Structure formats: C-alpha cells, structure tokens
Amino acid sequence: MARIGVFVCWCGSNIAETVDSEGVGEYAAKLPGVAVSMDYKYTCSDPGQKMIIEAIREHKLTGVVVASCSPRMHETTFRRTVAGVGLNPYLLEMANIREHCSWVHHDKEAGTEKAKILVRMMVEKVKHNHKLYPIKVPVTNRALVIGGGIAGIQAALDIAKEGHEVIIVEKQPSVGGHMSQLDETFPTLDCSQCILTPRMVEIIQDKNIKLYAYSEVESVSGFIGNFKVKIRRKSRYLKESECTGCSDCEEPCPVELKNEFNEGLDTRKAIYRPFTQAVPNSFLIEKTKEPAPCKVVCPIGQNVQGYVALMSKGKFKEALKVVRETNPFPSVCGRVCTHVCETACNRSRIDEPISIASLKRVLGDFEAANPELITYAKPEETKSEKVAVVGAGPAGLVCAYDLAKAGYKVKVFESTPVAGGMLYLGIPEYRLTRDVIAREVKAIQDMGVEIELNSPVDDAQELLKKGYKAVFLGIGCQKGKDLGIEGEDAEGSTDAVAFLKKVNLGETTKVDGNVIVVGGGNSAIDAARSALRLGAKQVKIVYRRSKKEMPADPREVEDAEKEGVSIEFLSNPTKVITENGRITEVECLRMELGEPDGSGRRRPVPVKGSEFIIKSDLLIRAVSQAMEQDFDKSENIKLSRWKTVDVDPLTLATSVDGIFAGGDGVNGPETVVRAMEDGYIAAESIKRFLTSRDLKEGRNFPAHKVTEEPAERLFEGVEKASRVKIPEISIEDRNNFKEVASVLSDEDAIKEAKRCLNCGICSECGECGKACEKDLIDHNMEDEIVEEDVGAIVVATGYDLMDPSVYEEYGYKKYPDVLTSLEFERMVSASGPTNGKLIRPSDGQTPKNVVFVQCVGSRDEDKGYPYCSGICCMYTAKHTMLFKHKVPDGKAFVFYVDVRASGNNY
Amino acid sequence: MKKWEPKITAFLCNWCSYAGADLAGTSRFEYPTNIRIIRLPCSGKVDPLFIVKAFENGSDGVLVSGCHPGDCHYTSGNYHARRKFAMFRKLIEFYGIDIKRIQFSWVSAAEGGKWAEVATQVTEDIRKLGPYEPFKKEAVVQGCSVHPMNNEKGILN
C-alpha cells in the first residue's frame, strides 16, 4: 500500500497569491494513498527540506510529491533531499503549481482547482514510479580533434595538458591550417609563424597526442563517451615516419603544379612538402587514383606522362629508360604507332593533344645517336628452360624479349629472310626505315634472343617434342583476302600483302601504268603510295564508303592525296575486264550510304545503273587479311570461327597445353602496339606456365578504359599553345623511299613536352626514388584505414575561402592584378612566392595605389552566402597596415558596406 | 451546476516545450486553466495510445508539443514524433476520433509567449468543438457532469 507524502509550497506569495496552498494541502490529505500532507512557506529552504526528511522518517513514506515550482528548477534539490534519508530519488515527483499555475492564472478559485488536479496527477504518477538506479558506463578516455588548424592544435594541446590522450586528424599534409599562410596577425602584427610553429612542434612532441596528418575521418559510430572512428590515412607513397625532409627528391621531379600553399602564385613539384616548417616534416607524392589517360589506354601501358615529363626537363636519357621499361621498340612505335594515347589526351580539351608519338621518336633517335648511354636490361638470372617463338613480328619479338629478360633461352623461328614481320614486310620504308627495325631487333638479340631466319615451322607441336617447354605463335595474317568478283585472278591482279612484301623485299622495283587499289585501310594507302614511288603513271584508290568512314590514319590519307593518289569514294569494283588473261580495265559501281551496320558505320548500298570503267594495269586488293594455317600440320590447335587461332583472351593459351598465340594471327589484322601487348601477355602466361603457377590468378582482362574524370584545376590558367608541327620532306622529294616525316628538334620536343597537363599529377618517372638515399619511395603504397576509440570529438574544420570569381564585376581570374586577401597575404609574407616583395603580378612593379574591396559575398543569399563573416574588416585593416609597411608612400583605399568586426573593440 | 469547461491534456517534451511553458510562467503570460501538462522526455516518446487514452479518460482535446525541427535535444526525436503522427493520423481517424481535437505544435524553451498563445488557442478551439464523449469510459461519463478530471470516480483513480 502506497504511503505518499505531499508537501505544498507557498513560495512566499509567488504561489500563495493565486493558489490556496493550505486548501490544496488539505485536499491532498484526503487523496487515496496519501499518508501525510503539509504546506510550508518555502519548501526549498533548509527547514522546508527538514520537514520532508522528518515526514519520510516518521511516516515511512514510499513516495513524495512536492507541489511547488518547476521540476526544472528544484527537482535535483528535492531528489537529493529524499535520497539523504534513503528514499530512492526517483520516487519523488514535483507538481508544477508555480510556473504552470499560479504565475499564469489570476483567478484564485480556478488556480486552486487546477493546483489540486496537478497534485492529484502527481500523487497518481508517483504510485506507478519504480526505484531507479544510475548505471556506470565506461567512457573512453581519449579525445579526437578533427582539423589541425590553430583551433584544433590548441584544443589538442589543452586536452593533452589535462592528461588525456588526443588524436588529431588533419586532411592536409601538415598541421597549421590557414594560420600558417598568414604573414602577421591582427592587431599586434606579430609574426604568425612565430606564434604557430612552436605549437605545431608541440603536437609532435606531446606524448599524449597522436597526429594523423594527410588523413580524413571516414565515419563515426557509437555514442557520447564511446565513439568508434574510422580514419583514412591517405597514401604519401613514401614512409612518412622515416622521411627526414631533406628535400633531395624535390629537385629531380619533372612535374610542376600550382602551389596551393602560396595560393597558386608559384609552383611546386608532384613530390612536395607544403612548407618548410611542415609538421610532420615529411614529403609526399600526390597522385590520382588512376594513371593519366595516355597510360591507361596504351595497350602496352607505356608510362607516357612519365617520359613526357622527363623530356620537358630535357632529361632524354631518363625518359628513354622509362619507355624501354615496357617497350623494346621505341623508334618503331615513335614512327608507326597509331597512338591511342593522343586520342585520349586531355590536352585536346584545351587545344590539341600532345604529339606523343613524335616525342617517342625523338627518344628513339636519341638512343641511336648515343648508344653508349644506353645499357639494356640484362637478364637478372638464367633459367634452363627453352622457349620457341614462331614468327619474328612485333608480337613474337616482344614475347621473346620479355622472356629473355626473365632469363629464359628463347629461339625465334622466322619463315622469311628478314626479322620484323609486318614492320618490315608490310610497312613501306618511307614510313619506317630498315635501319630502325634492324637496330631495335639487334637490341633484342643482344638480350640473348636467337633469331633463325628462313625457317618456316609447319608443326608447332613438334617444337614441344624437340625440348622447347613452351611455344608462342606470333604468325600474323599473311594472306590478302579476295574481292569475290569476276576476273580478279587475272594477271596484273594482286593483294596488298603480297605486293608490299615483294616491294619491301626488293623483288618488285618498278610499277608501270595505271594502278587501282581497292580498300580504305592503312595497307591500301601504303600500297598506293609505294606504287606511286615505283613509277606508276596514275594511282587510284577505290573505296566503297566516304572519307569519314575510312579506317586509315587521316594523316596518311592526306599525305597520299598530296603526293598525287586520287581516291574514288563511294565506289566498288564489280568486274575485272581482261584481254588475253591480262587485266585492262575494272568495272565499278557507285555506292550510297544506307543504315549503319554492326560496326556503326553506314552500310554502302549500290546505285543501280551507275557502272563506270577505270583503266587499269595493276589491281591491288587491300580488303583485309587472313591467317595462313600452315604452322599446324597435325591440325590440333583449335581455330575460331573467323579462322584465326582460338585462345583464352586472358592468358592467350591455345587449345594445346604449352602453346600460346597472339598478335594478328589471333586478332586478325591489327595495329603494331596491339600485337606487342599480346607479346607481353603471352610472356607472362609462359612464365607462369613454366613455374607451374596458375595462369589466371590475379590477372584482369586489360580494359584500357579511362574511368576517372580529370581534375578541374589541371585546366585552370592553361594558355592555348598549338601542337608542334612534324617536319616532312617536300612533295617533290617523294619519288623515292626516303623517310617522309623527320624527327623533331630537341628544342621543339622540350617545348611540346611542356604542353603536357600532368593528368596523373605524379608521373611515376622514378626520379625521386633514385634521389632518395633512404629509399623510402613506394609507388604501390595504398591508403590505410585505421580505427580509433574515442570518448569525445572536437570538430575544428576551419573555413574555405570564398571564390570571388562568381562576382564577374571584380574581374578576379580575368585580370592578373586582382587578388584575394590570402593571395595578398602570401605575397607580403617573407616565406611567400616573392619573398615578401609586394609586386603587381602583371608587370612585377610595386603597386602604389591598392584598393581593398570588402564585404564581397557578404549577406548575398543569391550567391549562397547568407552571412557576414564578421572578420574581413579586421583583416583588411591589417592588410592596409602591411601595405603601408611595404610601400610607405603608397595609398590604400578601402571600400566597404559596413564595418561589423566584433571582438576586443578593434 | 458549473459551466462546462474543456479539459485538455498536453504532452510536452522536457527540453523545449515544457521549458517554454515554464518561461510563460516566469514571464507571467496569462492563459486559461484548462490545460494539464504531462512532462515527457521527448515528443518522440508520444505513443498514439497515449492520445487515445487521454480521450478515454476524459479529455476533450489533446496537444502534443516538442522542439522545433532541427532543435531536438535528442537530435531527431521530434522528427520521429512528426512521422509517427503523420502515420497514425489516419489510424486515429479510422478509429473514430475527431482529428480536429488533436493539435501539434513546436514551442522552444525561449517561446514563453508562444506557449501562452498556443494554450489559449487550443482551449478556444476545443471550447468551440464542445464536450467530447464518444470515447470516454462509462465511469468517467457518469461522473463527469461538471469536471470529470476533478471527480473522485474520474481518471485518476
């Protein structure tokens, strides 16, 4: 049975004026469960509390109701009172008859009635109350401070001083925040760095403080007292704790970027330290997640940005080494690569792509001119296993080169009398001179690769029986396809592959009369231009679509036309007319473009009755190539439905164990670099095969697709500069096989390389790694996620500068002499880009009149700034003083809306 | 027989609205005596059953008041209250309770004046709607000739 005590307070006259406290007390005494009811003038006073204590003792109360002021006022007081005599404090309730009754009503009768009800409510409530006991929850005795600016630093130091552990997370590579950028502080004009840097150092020295610089909080979970915090430690690509900040790595880095610390007024390297007093005093490398697009799209993953960046500094030897790392054919690729890298180049968003291929050619020629500078990679070890490669084309030679590099004994079997495959047999000399091929093939031989010419292989499996542990088939597509029209097997009709092969081997040295070439690819152009050089009277290309759909390199098409090759677009041969078994004329039909086909190009449709005749002494068919199946007498190697070798696309393994294939023989007629890619893929598979490792594990099908959008800042402030012109010999001088395009001068090459935007930020050229004596650089380092337990979190994330370029009227970014406050601050700072000299960026002169515009963006909701920072007036007052110190005879004008800076009445 | 007076139960959160009602007192803003405040930790604590029970036990109207959106002492309790109310509005209506007799408001600890206005307004609104009996327990109805809450057989027994 409940035994409730009710104590009604008068609160002097505060309650008693409107509520008859005595009457309420009497009323309460009669309520069921109420053991005792009293009223008193000031219940919260000592005698009042004593009254309650005695009543609890005397009446053995099980609950107490105090009818007085708001529980928000005295609940704690009375709880303590009842707890003092052993009553659970949660068995006390307060009826608020002051704030909610006497003070808001004037009618004493109604007020008293309401007070009675409020008391009755509480009496009923307290009957339902349970004893409650506080629980103890362990609290993690550590704090997290987010942000390492001066506020965060001070917070961390203060907490640490109290003896608690502190974790401080700063997203920038150094603590210090914006204060480290300031020259002097307002109003005493103390040196900002002098105040700040001792505190920054304290952060490192204090044993209670753990600093995560260049890190960001990923997530916070848990509750007050027990938070779990996930922190991403962004990779510096070098070991932070061991870096001594010697800065040896900085100078050799070829990549220059806008220096954020100096607000973009000067540059920094891709490996950098934000400022000399940085804490931690460690360098870092800035890099995008994905390499630059030029590298991503390159089938052989050439580190394009790497060698271009090095070339921009004139470091050709180092650049060549970067190329050579993944390419044994720098000179060949510099001349004939289809350079998908240039198509992907972000520079074309500003003007034109970097002329990457011609830069690579410079390196190739540099290599030829300075053979003593180059030390080819020698095999690290020698292995006993022998590997056979069939075909000395780009796929086969790259495969052989890569295997030889790994120490395997490789023998290449080549059916023709020359090495180089289609490089030699398919590409005419005026595009790729024979000495270039010979030189680069020789470098491969120098690695230990044996090449046996005039040695056709008719049964690849036989090689396995002869002791070769693995075989790579790089057999190419040696057969020209037929047109499928009447008379095409007549005398005077040939295909481009056969024609070019004869020309390139010196078997055909002269061409007479009218030549027709059918097709629109690079082979067609090569055949046409070769025929013209060999004395043909007239060369005509017949192509069934229009110029836009032509698969040949547009530069090649343009050159062919310049040299005198005429092209019949939208035409298709239908019949070869012969006389005595010899070709005399070709009948063609006009075409028009219909619906797009599977390749996305519009399908040519014949126009009825549009037949026309072209005189012809030689017909060259250049309409695709096919593989010749003469390497597999036993016919055990499975072919695809396109009659090419069927392989696993990831490993290039054929249906026969130990035999791998790649290049044109698998892909059909493709580019040189694509064949080279297969050479590398197959070499990796063969290495795994020979060491009994899984062929597929950890390998991905190379997508060569760019997924990361370039950062805006790459394009900021870049001035247009046109792409370098590749020098070519005159049209008159092209009646021979002299090389048409010549190499860029070193100066042009450096100028061109400087156009590179450095999309990947760090170019991974490796120069810093060579310079670091402690060998701390690790390009494969990954972000690390650490988890920390903390009890409390201080957020001190600071501010971002408003970008004033949203106000076009101020001309910021349009006129070089319009600066932001922080840019001005950096300029007057002794550690700034001008060493403290105040200059006008446009002409380097000292400005005599400076206008300070305040309140830019203040309370402008349209631009998304509804507030006034309340600081700029103070800040500008300081700037005017700094200006007068630097330029005593100068004049400062301040324009403002109003002065609102608060603080110590400054 | 005394004149009929509406009885209104108000569920107030401890941190904003209850403190706002305290401030109304400290500021001596007057309002009618009809409101009975029940203090809850948060408006998110309000169960729709509380509302039903309030009507069963003799209320003519119910008011729920909490912190302004974004100001909840528990970060999001008032959002829970709002969402709960939006959902249960239909159910309460289906149950047959006159939705006009339930009001919701945001009163902060600094809005003593607003609390007095809300309390006055709600009292007037409910007074206009008249006594509400369909849900009252029989015992309450029988004894409620004047003030059901003030009756020995009333809700608090």
JSON list of N, CA, C and O in Angstrom, two decimals, chain A residues 24 26 35 45 60 68 160 213 241 299 354 412 416 522-523 529 532 571 595 616 630 642 702 704 708 726 740 819 824:
[
{"chain": "A", "resi": 24, "resn": "VAL", "atom": "N", "xyz": [-5.01, 23.32, -0.86]},
{"chain": "A", "resi": 24, "resn": "VAL", "atom": "CA", "xyz": [-4.51, 22.23, -1.71]},
{"chain": "A", "resi": 24, "resn": "VAL", "atom": "C", "xyz": [-3.96, 21.12, -0.82]},
{"chain": "A", "resi": 24, "resn": "VAL", "atom": "O", "xyz": [-4.21, 19.94, -1.04]},
{"chain": "A", "resi": 26, "resn": "GLU", "atom": "N", "xyz": [-4.85, 20.42, 2.24]},
{"chain": "A", "resi": 26, "resn": "GLU", "atom": "CA", "xyz": [-5.95, 19.70, 2.89]},
{"chain": "A", "resi": 26, "resn": "GLU", "atom": "C", "xyz": [-6.60, 18.74, 1.91]},
{"chain": "A", "resi": 26, "resn": "GLU", "atom": "O", "xyz": [-6.94, 17.61, 2.26]},
{"chain": "A", "resi": 35, "resn": "ALA", "atom": "N", "xyz": [-0.31, 9.56, 2.90]},
{"chain": "A", "resi": 35, "resn": "ALA", "atom": "CA", "xyz": [-0.15, 9.30, 4.33]},
{"chain": "A", "resi": 35, "resn": "ALA", "atom": "C", "xyz": [-0.05, 10.60, 5.11]},
{"chain": "A", "resi": 35, "resn": "ALA", "atom": "O", "xyz": [-0.49, 10.69, 6.25]},
{"chain": "A", "resi": 45, "resn": "SER", "atom": "N", "xyz": [13.68, 25.72, 1.34]},
{"chain": "A", "resi": 45, "resn": "SER", "atom": "CA", "xyz": [14.61, 26.19, 2.37]},
{"chain": "A", "resi": 45, "resn": "SER", "atom": "C", "xyz": [15.03, 25.03, 3.27]},
{"chain": "A", "resi": 45, "resn": "SER", "atom": "O", "xyz": [14.44, 23.95, 3.21]},
{"chain": "A", "resi": 60, "resn": "LYS", "atom": "N", "xyz": [7.24, 6.68, 7.27]},
{"chain": "A", "resi": 60, "resn": "LYS", "atom": "CA", "xyz": [7.78, 5.60, 6.41]},
{"chain": "A", "resi": 60, "resn": "LYS", "atom": "C", "xyz": [7.21, 5.73, 4.99]},
{"chain": "A", "resi": 60, "resn": "LYS", "atom": "O", "xyz": [6.56, 4.84, 4.46]},
{"chain": "A", "resi": 68, "resn": "SER", "atom": "N", "xyz": [5.30, 22.63, -5.99]},
{"chain": "A", "resi": 68, "resn": "SER", "atom": "CA", "xyz": [5.94, 23.94, -5.86]},
{"chain": "A", "resi": 68, "resn": "SER", "atom": "C", "xyz": [6.26, 24.49, -7.24]},
{"chain": "A", "resi": 68, "resn": "SER", "atom": "O", "xyz": [5.37, 24.61, -8.07]},
{"chain": "A", "resi": 160, "resn": "ALA", "atom": "N", "xyz": [45.38, 17.53, -23.98]},
{"chain": "A", "resi": 160, "resn": "ALA", "atom": "CA", "xyz": [46.54, 16.71, -23.62]},
{"chain": "A", "resi": 160, "resn": "ALA", "atom": "C", "xyz": [47.13, 17.18, -22.30]},
{"chain": "A", "resi": 160, "resn": "ALA", "atom": "O", "xyz": [47.57, 16.38, -21.48]},
{"chain": "A", "resi": 213, "resn": "ALA", "atom": "N", "xyz": [48.26, 13.18, -39.96]},
{"chain": "A", "resi": 213, "resn": "ALA", "atom": "CA", "xyz": [48.20, 14.22, -40.98]},
{"chain": "A", "resi": 213, "resn": "ALA", "atom": "C", "xyz": [47.91, 13.55, -42.32]},
{"chain": "A", "resi": 213, "resn": "ALA", "atom": "O", "xyz": [48.14, 12.35, -42.47]},
{"chain": "A", "resi": 241, "resn": "SER", "atom": "N", "xyz": [57.11, 8.25, -41.52]},
{"chain": "A", "resi": 241, "resn": "SER", "atom": "CA", "xyz": [57.85, 8.28, -40.26]},
{"chain": "A", "resi": 241, "resn": "SER", "atom": "C", "xyz": [59.36, 8.32, -40.48]},
{"chain": "A", "resi": 241, "resn": "SER", "atom": "O", "xyz": [60.10, 8.77, -39.62]},
{"chain": "A", "resi": 299, "resn": "PRO", "atom": "N", "xyz": [47.97, 0.03, -75.06]},
{"chain": "A", "resi": 299, "resn": "PRO", "atom": "CA", "xyz": [47.91, -1.43, -74.92]},
{"chain": "A", "resi": 299, "resn": "PRO", "atom": "C", "xyz": [49.10, -1.99, -74.15]},
{"chain": "A", "resi": 299, "resn": "PRO", "atom": "O", "xyz": [48.97, -2.99, -73.45]},
{"chain": "A", "resi": 354, "resn": "ILE", "atom": "N", "xyz": [48.95, 16.30, -77.06]},
{"chain": "A", "resi": 354, "resn": "ILE", "atom": "CA", "xyz": [50.41, 16.31, -77.12]},
{"chain": "A", "resi": 354, "resn": "ILE", "atom": "C", "xyz": [50.83, 15.37, -78.25]},
{"chain": "A", "resi": 354, "resn": "ILE", "atom": "O", "xyz": [50.24, 14.32, -78.45]},
{"chain": "A", "resi": 412, "resn": "VAL", "atom": "N", "xyz": [63.68, -17.75, -81.88]},
{"chain": "A", "resi": 412, "resn": "VAL", "atom": "CA", "xyz": [62.59, -17.29, -82.73]},
{"chain": "A", "resi": 412, "resn": "VAL", "atom": "C", "xyz": [62.77, -17.90, -84.12]},
{"chain": "A", "resi": 412, "resn": "VAL", "atom": "O", "xyz": [63.84, -17.81, -84.71]},
{"chain": "A", "resi": 416, "resn": "THR", "atom": "N", "xyz": [60.50, -15.92, -93.26]},
{"chain": "A", "resi": 416, "resn": "THR", "atom": "CA", "xyz": [61.04, -15.08, -94.33]},
{"chain": "A", "resi": 416, "resn": "THR", "atom": "C", "xyz": [62.53, -14.79, -94.07]},
{"chain": "A", "resi": 416, "resn": "THR", "atom": "O", "xyz": [63.03, -15.11, -93.00]},
{"chain": "A", "resi": 522, "resn": "ASN", "atom": "N", "xyz": [45.01, 1.25, -93.83]},
{"chain": "A", "resi": 522, "resn": "ASN", "atom": "CA", "xyz": [46.40, 1.69, -93.95]},
{"chain": "A", "resi": 522, "resn": "ASN", "atom": "C", "xyz": [47.16, 0.91, -95.02]},
{"chain": "A", "resi": 522, "resn": "ASN", "atom": "O", "xyz": [48.04, 1.46, -95.67]},
{"chain": "A", "resi": 523, "resn": "SER", "atom": "N", "xyz": [46.82, -0.38, -95.21]},
{"chain": "A", "resi": 523, "resn": "SER", "atom": "CA", "xyz": [47.50, -1.17, -96.23]},
{"chain": "A", "resi": 523, "resn": "SER", "atom": "C", "xyz": [47.24, -0.61, -97.61]},
{"chain": "A", "resi": 523, "resn": "SER", "atom": "O", "xyz": [48.12, -0.57, -98.47]},
{"chain": "A", "resi": 529, "resn": "ARG", "atom": "N", "xyz": [50.82, 4.49, -102.11]},
{"chain": "A", "resi": 529, "resn": "ARG", "atom": "CA", "xyz": [51.96, 5.40, -102.07]},
{"chain": "A", "resi": 529, "resn": "ARG", "atom": "C", "xyz": [53.24, 4.71, -102.53]},
{"chain": "A", "resi": 529, "resn": "ARG", "atom": "O", "xyz": [54.11, 5.32, -103.16]},
{"chain": "A", "resi": 532, "resn": "LEU", "atom": "N", "xyz": [53.13, 4.50, -106.35]},
{"chain": "A", "resi": 532, "resn": "LEU", "atom": "CA", "xyz": [53.45, 5.81, -106.93]},
{"chain": "A", "resi": 532, "resn": "LEU", "atom": "C", "xyz": [54.96, 6.04, -106.94]},
{"chain": "A", "resi": 532, "resn": "LEU", "atom": "O", "xyz": [55.53, 6.53, -107.90]},
{"chain": "A", "resi": 571, "resn": "SER", "atom": "N", "xyz": [32.65, 3.96, -104.19]},
{"chain": "A", "resi": 571, "resn": "SER", "atom": "CA", "xyz": [32.76, 3.14, -105.41]},
{"chain": "A", "resi": 571, "resn": "SER", "atom": "C", "xyz": [33.19, 1.75, -105.02]},
{"chain": "A", "resi": 571, "resn": "SER", "atom": "O", "xyz": [33.92, 1.57, -104.05]},
{"chain": "A", "resi": 595, "resn": "GLU", "atom": "N", "xyz": [21.77, 2.44, -93.95]},
{"chain": "A", "resi": 595, "resn": "GLU", "atom": "CA", "xyz": [21.68, 2.37, -92.48]},
{"chain": "A", "resi": 595, "resn": "GLU", "atom": "C", "xyz": [23.03, 1.95, -91.89]},
{"chain": "A", "resi": 595, "resn": "GLU", "atom": "O", "xyz": [23.79, 1.22, -92.53]},
{"chain": "A", "resi": 616, "resn": "SER", "atom": "N", "xyz": [43.09, 0.06, -116.07]},
{"chain": "A", "resi": 616, "resn": "SER", "atom": "CA", "xyz": [43.97, -0.47, -115.04]},
{"chain": "A", "resi": 616, "resn": "SER", "atom": "C", "xyz": [44.97, -1.46, -115.57]},
{"chain": "A", "resi": 616, "resn": "SER", "atom": "O", "xyz": [44.64, -2.35, -116.34]},
{"chain": "A", "resi": 630, "resn": "ASP", "atom": "N", "xyz": [49.47, -22.77, -91.94]},
{"chain": "A", "resi": 630, "resn": "ASP", "atom": "CA", "xyz": [50.50, -23.70, -92.39]},
{"chain": "A", "resi": 630, "resn": "ASP", "atom": "C", "xyz": [51.47, -24.06, -91.27]},
{"chain": "A", "resi": 630, "resn": "ASP", "atom": "O", "xyz": [52.50, -24.64, -91.49]},
{"chain": "A", "resi": 642, "resn": "TRP", "atom": "N", "xyz": [36.44, -17.28, -87.13]},
{"chain": "A", "resi": 642, "resn": "TRP", "atom": "CA", "xyz": [36.99, -16.36, -88.14]},
{"chain": "A", "resi": 642, "resn": "TRP", "atom": "C", "xyz": [38.29, -16.92, -88.73]},
{"chain": "A", "resi": 642, "resn": "TRP", "atom": "O", "xyz": [39.06, -16.19, -89.34]},
{"chain": "A", "resi": 702, "resn": "PRO", "atom": "N", "xyz": [42.70, -6.61, -69.74]},
{"chain": "A", "resi": 702, "resn": "PRO", "atom": "CA", "xyz": [43.00, -5.17, -69.78]},
{"chain": "A", "resi": 702, "resn": "PRO", "atom": "C", "xyz": [41.92, -4.37, -70.52]},
{"chain": "A", "resi": 702, "resn": "PRO", "atom": "O", "xyz": [41.69, -4.59, -71.70]},
{"chain": "A", "resi": 704, "resn": "HIS", "atom": "N", "xyz": [41.77, -0.95, -70.73]},
{"chain": "A", "resi": 704, "resn": "HIS", "atom": "CA", "xyz": [42.30, 0.25, -71.37]},
{"chain": "A", "resi": 704, "resn": "HIS", "atom": "C", "xyz": [41.25, 1.34, -71.49]},
{"chain": "A", "resi": 704, "resn": "HIS", "atom": "O", "xyz": [41.13, 2.01, -72.50]},
{"chain": "A", "resi": 708, "resn": "GLU", "atom": "N", "xyz": [38.38, 7.83, -64.70]},
{"chain": "A", "resi": 708, "resn": "GLU", "atom": "CA", "xyz": [38.46, 8.99, -63.81]},
{"chain": "A", "resi": 708, "resn": "GLU", "atom": "C", "xyz": [38.43, 10.27, -64.63]},
{"chain": "A", "resi": 708, "resn": "GLU", "atom": "O", "xyz": [39.17, 10.41, -65.59]},
{"chain": "A", "resi": 726, "resn": "ILE", "atom": "N", "xyz": [55.20, 18.42, -87.27]},
{"chain": "A", "resi": 726, "resn": "ILE", "atom": "CA", "xyz": [56.24, 17.43, -87.55]},
{"chain": "A", "resi": 726, "resn": "ILE", "atom": "C", "xyz": [56.86, 17.76, -88.92]},
{"chain": "A", "resi": 726, "resn": "ILE", "atom": "O", "xyz": [56.13, 17.84, -89.92]},
{"chain": "A", "resi": 740, "resn": "VAL", "atom": "N", "xyz": [59.53, 10.10, -94.97]},
{"chain": "A", "resi": 740, "resn": "VAL", "atom": "CA", "xyz": [58.76, 11.33, -95.20]},
{"chain": "A", "resi": 740, "resn": "VAL", "atom": "C", "xyz": [58.82, 12.26, -93.98]},
{"chain": "A", "resi": 740, "resn": "VAL", "atom": "O", "xyz": [59.15, 13.42, -94.08]},
{"chain": "A", "resi": 819, "resn": "LEU", "atom": "N", "xyz": [43.54, 40.28, -56.74]},
{"chain": "A", "resi": 819, "resn": "LEU", "atom": "CA", "xyz": [43.95, 39.17, -55.87]},
{"chain": "A", "resi": 819, "resn": "LEU", "atom": "C", "xyz": [42.94, 38.97, -54.75]},
{"chain": "A", "resi": 819, "resn": "LEU", "atom": "O", "xyz": [42.19, 39.87, -54.41]},
{"chain": "A", "resi": 824, "resn": "PHE", "atom": "N", "xyz": [47.16, 38.08, -51.37]},
{"chain": "A", "resi": 824, "resn": "PHE", "atom": "CA", "xyz": [47.89, 39.26, -50.93]},
{"chain": "A", "resi": 824, "resn": "PHE", "atom": "C", "xyz": [48.77, 38.91, -49.74]},
{"chain": "A", "resi": 824, "resn": "PHE", "atom": "O", "xyz": [49.94, 39.27, -49.66]}
]
